[in-house]
XYZ file of C-alpha atoms in Angstrom:
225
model
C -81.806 -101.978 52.244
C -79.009 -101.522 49.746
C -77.664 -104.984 48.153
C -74.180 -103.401 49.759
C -74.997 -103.929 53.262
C -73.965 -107.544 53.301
C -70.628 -106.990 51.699
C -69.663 -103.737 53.684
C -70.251 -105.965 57.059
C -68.340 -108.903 55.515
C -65.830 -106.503 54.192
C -65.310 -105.660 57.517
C -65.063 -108.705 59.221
C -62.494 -110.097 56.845
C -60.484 -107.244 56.796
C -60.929 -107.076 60.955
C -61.418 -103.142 60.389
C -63.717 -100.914 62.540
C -64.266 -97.839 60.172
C -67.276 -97.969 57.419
C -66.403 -98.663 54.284
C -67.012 -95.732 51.552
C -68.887 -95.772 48.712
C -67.739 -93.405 45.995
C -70.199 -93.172 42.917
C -69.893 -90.673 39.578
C -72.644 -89.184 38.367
C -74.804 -90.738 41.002
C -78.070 -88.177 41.064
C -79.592 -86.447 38.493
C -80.514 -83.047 41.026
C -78.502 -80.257 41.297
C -76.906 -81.224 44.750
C -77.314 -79.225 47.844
C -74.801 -77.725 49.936
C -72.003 -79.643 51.724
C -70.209 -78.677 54.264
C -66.735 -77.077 53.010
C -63.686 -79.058 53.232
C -60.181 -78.553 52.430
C -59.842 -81.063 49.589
C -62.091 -84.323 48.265
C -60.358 -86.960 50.438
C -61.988 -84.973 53.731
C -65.246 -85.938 52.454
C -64.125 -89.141 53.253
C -64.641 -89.797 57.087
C -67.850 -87.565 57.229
C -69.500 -90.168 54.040
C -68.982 -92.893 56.857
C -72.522 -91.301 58.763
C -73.779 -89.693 55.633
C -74.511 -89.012 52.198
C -72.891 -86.180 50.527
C -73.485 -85.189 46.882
C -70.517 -83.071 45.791
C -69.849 -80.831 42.510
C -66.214 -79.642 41.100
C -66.379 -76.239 43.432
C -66.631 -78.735 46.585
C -63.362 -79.692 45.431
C -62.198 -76.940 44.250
C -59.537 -75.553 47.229
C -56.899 -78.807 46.024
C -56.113 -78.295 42.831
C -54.200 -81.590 42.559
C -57.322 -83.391 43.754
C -59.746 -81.497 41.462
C -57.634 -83.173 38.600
C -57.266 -87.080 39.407
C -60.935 -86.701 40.348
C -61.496 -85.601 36.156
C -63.104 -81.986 37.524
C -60.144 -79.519 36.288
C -57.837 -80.443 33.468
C -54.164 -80.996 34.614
C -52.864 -77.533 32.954
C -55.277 -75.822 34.729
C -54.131 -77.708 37.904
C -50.060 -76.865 37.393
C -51.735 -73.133 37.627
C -52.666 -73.283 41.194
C -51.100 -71.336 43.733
C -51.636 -74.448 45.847
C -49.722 -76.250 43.553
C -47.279 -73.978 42.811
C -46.495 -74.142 47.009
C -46.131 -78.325 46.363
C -43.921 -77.806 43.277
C -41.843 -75.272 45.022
C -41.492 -77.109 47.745
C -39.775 -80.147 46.087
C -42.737 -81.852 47.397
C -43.736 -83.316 43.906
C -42.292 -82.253 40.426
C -44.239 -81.398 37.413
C -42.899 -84.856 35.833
C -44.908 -86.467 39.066
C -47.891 -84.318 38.280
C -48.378 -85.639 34.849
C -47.583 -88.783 35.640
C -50.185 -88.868 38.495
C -53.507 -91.342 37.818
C -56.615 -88.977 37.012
C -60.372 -89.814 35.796
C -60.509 -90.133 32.070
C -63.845 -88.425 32.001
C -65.665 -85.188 33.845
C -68.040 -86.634 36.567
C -70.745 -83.922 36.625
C -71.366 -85.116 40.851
C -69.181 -87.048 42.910
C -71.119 -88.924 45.937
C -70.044 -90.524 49.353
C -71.950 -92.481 51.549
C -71.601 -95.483 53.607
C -71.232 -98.325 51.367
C -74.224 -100.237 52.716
C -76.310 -97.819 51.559
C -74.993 -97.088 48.274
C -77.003 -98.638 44.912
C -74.484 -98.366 42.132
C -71.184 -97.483 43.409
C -67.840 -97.201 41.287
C -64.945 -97.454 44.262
C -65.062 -98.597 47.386
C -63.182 -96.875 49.846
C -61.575 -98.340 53.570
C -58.550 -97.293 56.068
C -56.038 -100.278 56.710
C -54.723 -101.278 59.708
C -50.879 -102.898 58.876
C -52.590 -106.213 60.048
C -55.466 -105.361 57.761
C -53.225 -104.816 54.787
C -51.429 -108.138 55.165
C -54.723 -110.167 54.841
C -55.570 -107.947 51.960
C -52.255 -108.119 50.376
C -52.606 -112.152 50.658
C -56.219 -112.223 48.791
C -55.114 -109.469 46.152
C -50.832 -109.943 45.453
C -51.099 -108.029 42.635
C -52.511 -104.398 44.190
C -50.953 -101.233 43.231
C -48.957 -99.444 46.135
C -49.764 -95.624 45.106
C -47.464 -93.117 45.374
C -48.399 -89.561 46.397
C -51.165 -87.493 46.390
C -52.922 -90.416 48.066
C -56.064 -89.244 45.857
C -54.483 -90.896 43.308
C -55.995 -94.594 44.207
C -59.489 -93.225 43.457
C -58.917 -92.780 39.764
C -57.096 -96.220 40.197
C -59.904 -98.315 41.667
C -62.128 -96.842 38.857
C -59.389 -98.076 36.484
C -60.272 -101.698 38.060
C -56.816 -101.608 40.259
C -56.884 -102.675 43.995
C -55.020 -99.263 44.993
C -53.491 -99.139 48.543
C -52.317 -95.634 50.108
C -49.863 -94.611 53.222
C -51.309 -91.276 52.495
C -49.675 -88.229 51.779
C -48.042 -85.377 54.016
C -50.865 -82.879 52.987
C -53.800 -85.709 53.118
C -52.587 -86.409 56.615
C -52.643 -83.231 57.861
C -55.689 -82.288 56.281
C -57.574 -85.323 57.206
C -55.862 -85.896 60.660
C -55.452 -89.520 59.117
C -54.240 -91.789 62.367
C -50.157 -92.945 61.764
C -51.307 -96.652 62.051
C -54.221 -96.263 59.378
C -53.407 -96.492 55.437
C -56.604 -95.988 53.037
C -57.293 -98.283 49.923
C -59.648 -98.195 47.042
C -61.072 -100.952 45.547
C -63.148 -101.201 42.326
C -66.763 -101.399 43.266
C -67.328 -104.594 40.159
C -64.328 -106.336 41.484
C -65.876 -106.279 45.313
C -67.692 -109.619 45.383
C -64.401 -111.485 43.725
C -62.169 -109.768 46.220
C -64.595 -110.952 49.691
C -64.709 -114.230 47.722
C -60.912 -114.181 47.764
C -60.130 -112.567 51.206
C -62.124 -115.949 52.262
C -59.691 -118.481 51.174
C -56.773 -116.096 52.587
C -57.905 -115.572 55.801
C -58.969 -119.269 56.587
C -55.078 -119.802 55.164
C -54.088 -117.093 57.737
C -55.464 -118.948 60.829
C -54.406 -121.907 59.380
C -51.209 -120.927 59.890
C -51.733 -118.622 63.132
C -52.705 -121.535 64.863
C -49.847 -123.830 63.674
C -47.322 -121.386 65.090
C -49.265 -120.484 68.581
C -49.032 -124.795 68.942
C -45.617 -125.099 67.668
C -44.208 -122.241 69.744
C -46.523 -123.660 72.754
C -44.765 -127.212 72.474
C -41.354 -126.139 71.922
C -40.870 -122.441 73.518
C -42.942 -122.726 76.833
C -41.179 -120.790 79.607
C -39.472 -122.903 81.605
C-alpha cells in the first residue's frame, strides 16, 4: 500500500471533500507508456486518474497548445503558433502579454502520470476539486495560497513551484471537463502535503470551535419565539 493512502483519506476528511485526490508525478516510469485514452487537453486526465493510472507523453497533450506549455512539453513560441491559440487570442479571451506571463514547468517532463493519490510512490502535485466550504477551511490552514488566474492549468506548474495554487477554472477547462459550477480545483505541492494536513488540523478544530460558539449563541439569544 502506497505511504499516500493515509494522507489522501485524511486529506479528505479535513477538507470534507468526496472526490479522490490526484497524484501528478514527472518522469514517473522509465517504459515507453502505453496508450491512453484521447482527451481534449491534460486537465481531462484529471477525473479519469481518480479510478486509474494513466502514463501520458507530450502527444497526449498535444490538442491544447496552452496546456502543452505550462506542463514544460512545447516551448511557449511554439504554443502562440497554435490555431487553438490563435482562436483564444482572437477571441480577447487571453492576450499574448497573459500568455507569457502564464506559470509553465521549467523543465521537459519526458511522462506525465495520474493516479489516485493513495496509490502514488513519489508524487510532485497533488491535485483536489473544492467545494466553497472546502476552500474556506483550506484558505484558513494555508492564508498565503495563490488564487490563479486563467488557463486553470496554470496551478500545476505552481504546486511544483512549492505554491498552494487554487483554481475557479477556466471557460475552456469547464467546458472541456464538464467541471460542476460549485467545484474549484487546487494543486498542492506533493513535499509540502504532510505540513499542510498538519496545519488544516489546528484550523479545522478552530473552525468548530467557533461553529459551535455561534449555533449556542444564536440558540440562547435568537430562538423563535
Amino acid at each position: 500500500m502506497s505511504t499516500y493512502a493515509a494522507s489522501a483519506r485524511r486529506l479528505s476528511e479535513l477538507l470534507g471533500v468526496t472526490e479522490t485526490p490526484v497524484a501528478v508525478s514527472f518522469d514517473a516510469t522509465t517504459d515507453v507508456p502505453g496508450p491512453v485514452p484521447a482527451q481534449p487537453a491534460g486537465c481531462c486526465f484529471w477525473t479519469p486518474a481518480q479510478q486509474q493510472r494513466l502514463d501520458t507523453v507530450a502527444a497526449d497533450h498535444a490538442h491544447c497548445s496552452v496546456g502543452s506549455y505550462t506542463h514544460g512539453l512545447i516551448p511557449l513560441e511554439q504554443a502562440a503558433a497554435g490555431a487553438d491559440t490563435a482562436a483564444l487570442v482572437g477571441s480577447g479571451w487571453v492576450g499574448e502579454a497573459d500568455l507569457m506571463a502564464a506559470a509553465a514547468l521549467q523543465f521537459r517532463p519526458s511522462s506525465i502520470t495520474y493516479q489516485p493519490l493513495a496509490e502514488a510512490e513519489n508524487p510532485d502535485v497533488v491535485l483536489v476539486k473544492l467545494s466553497p466550504t472546502a476552500l474556506m477551511t483550506l484558505l484558513g490552514a494555508v492564508p498565503d495560497l495563490t488564487l490563479a488566474r486563467k488557463p486553470q492549468c496554470v496551478i500545476v506548474p505552481l504546486a511544483q513551484a512549492g505554491q498552494v495554487a487554487v483554481s475557479p477554472g477556466c471557460a475552456v477547462s469547464r467546458t472541456r471537463t464538464n467541471l460542476p459550477e460549485d467545484e474549484l480545483t487546487c494543486a498542492l505541492p506533493a513535499g509540502e502535503l504532510a505540513s499542510i494536513i498538519e496545519r488544516l488540523e489546528v484550523s479545522t478544530a478552530a473552525d468548530r470551535a467557533v461553529s459551535e460558539f455561534a449555533a449556542a449563541d444564536m440558540a440562547s439569544n435568537f430562538s423563535p419565539a
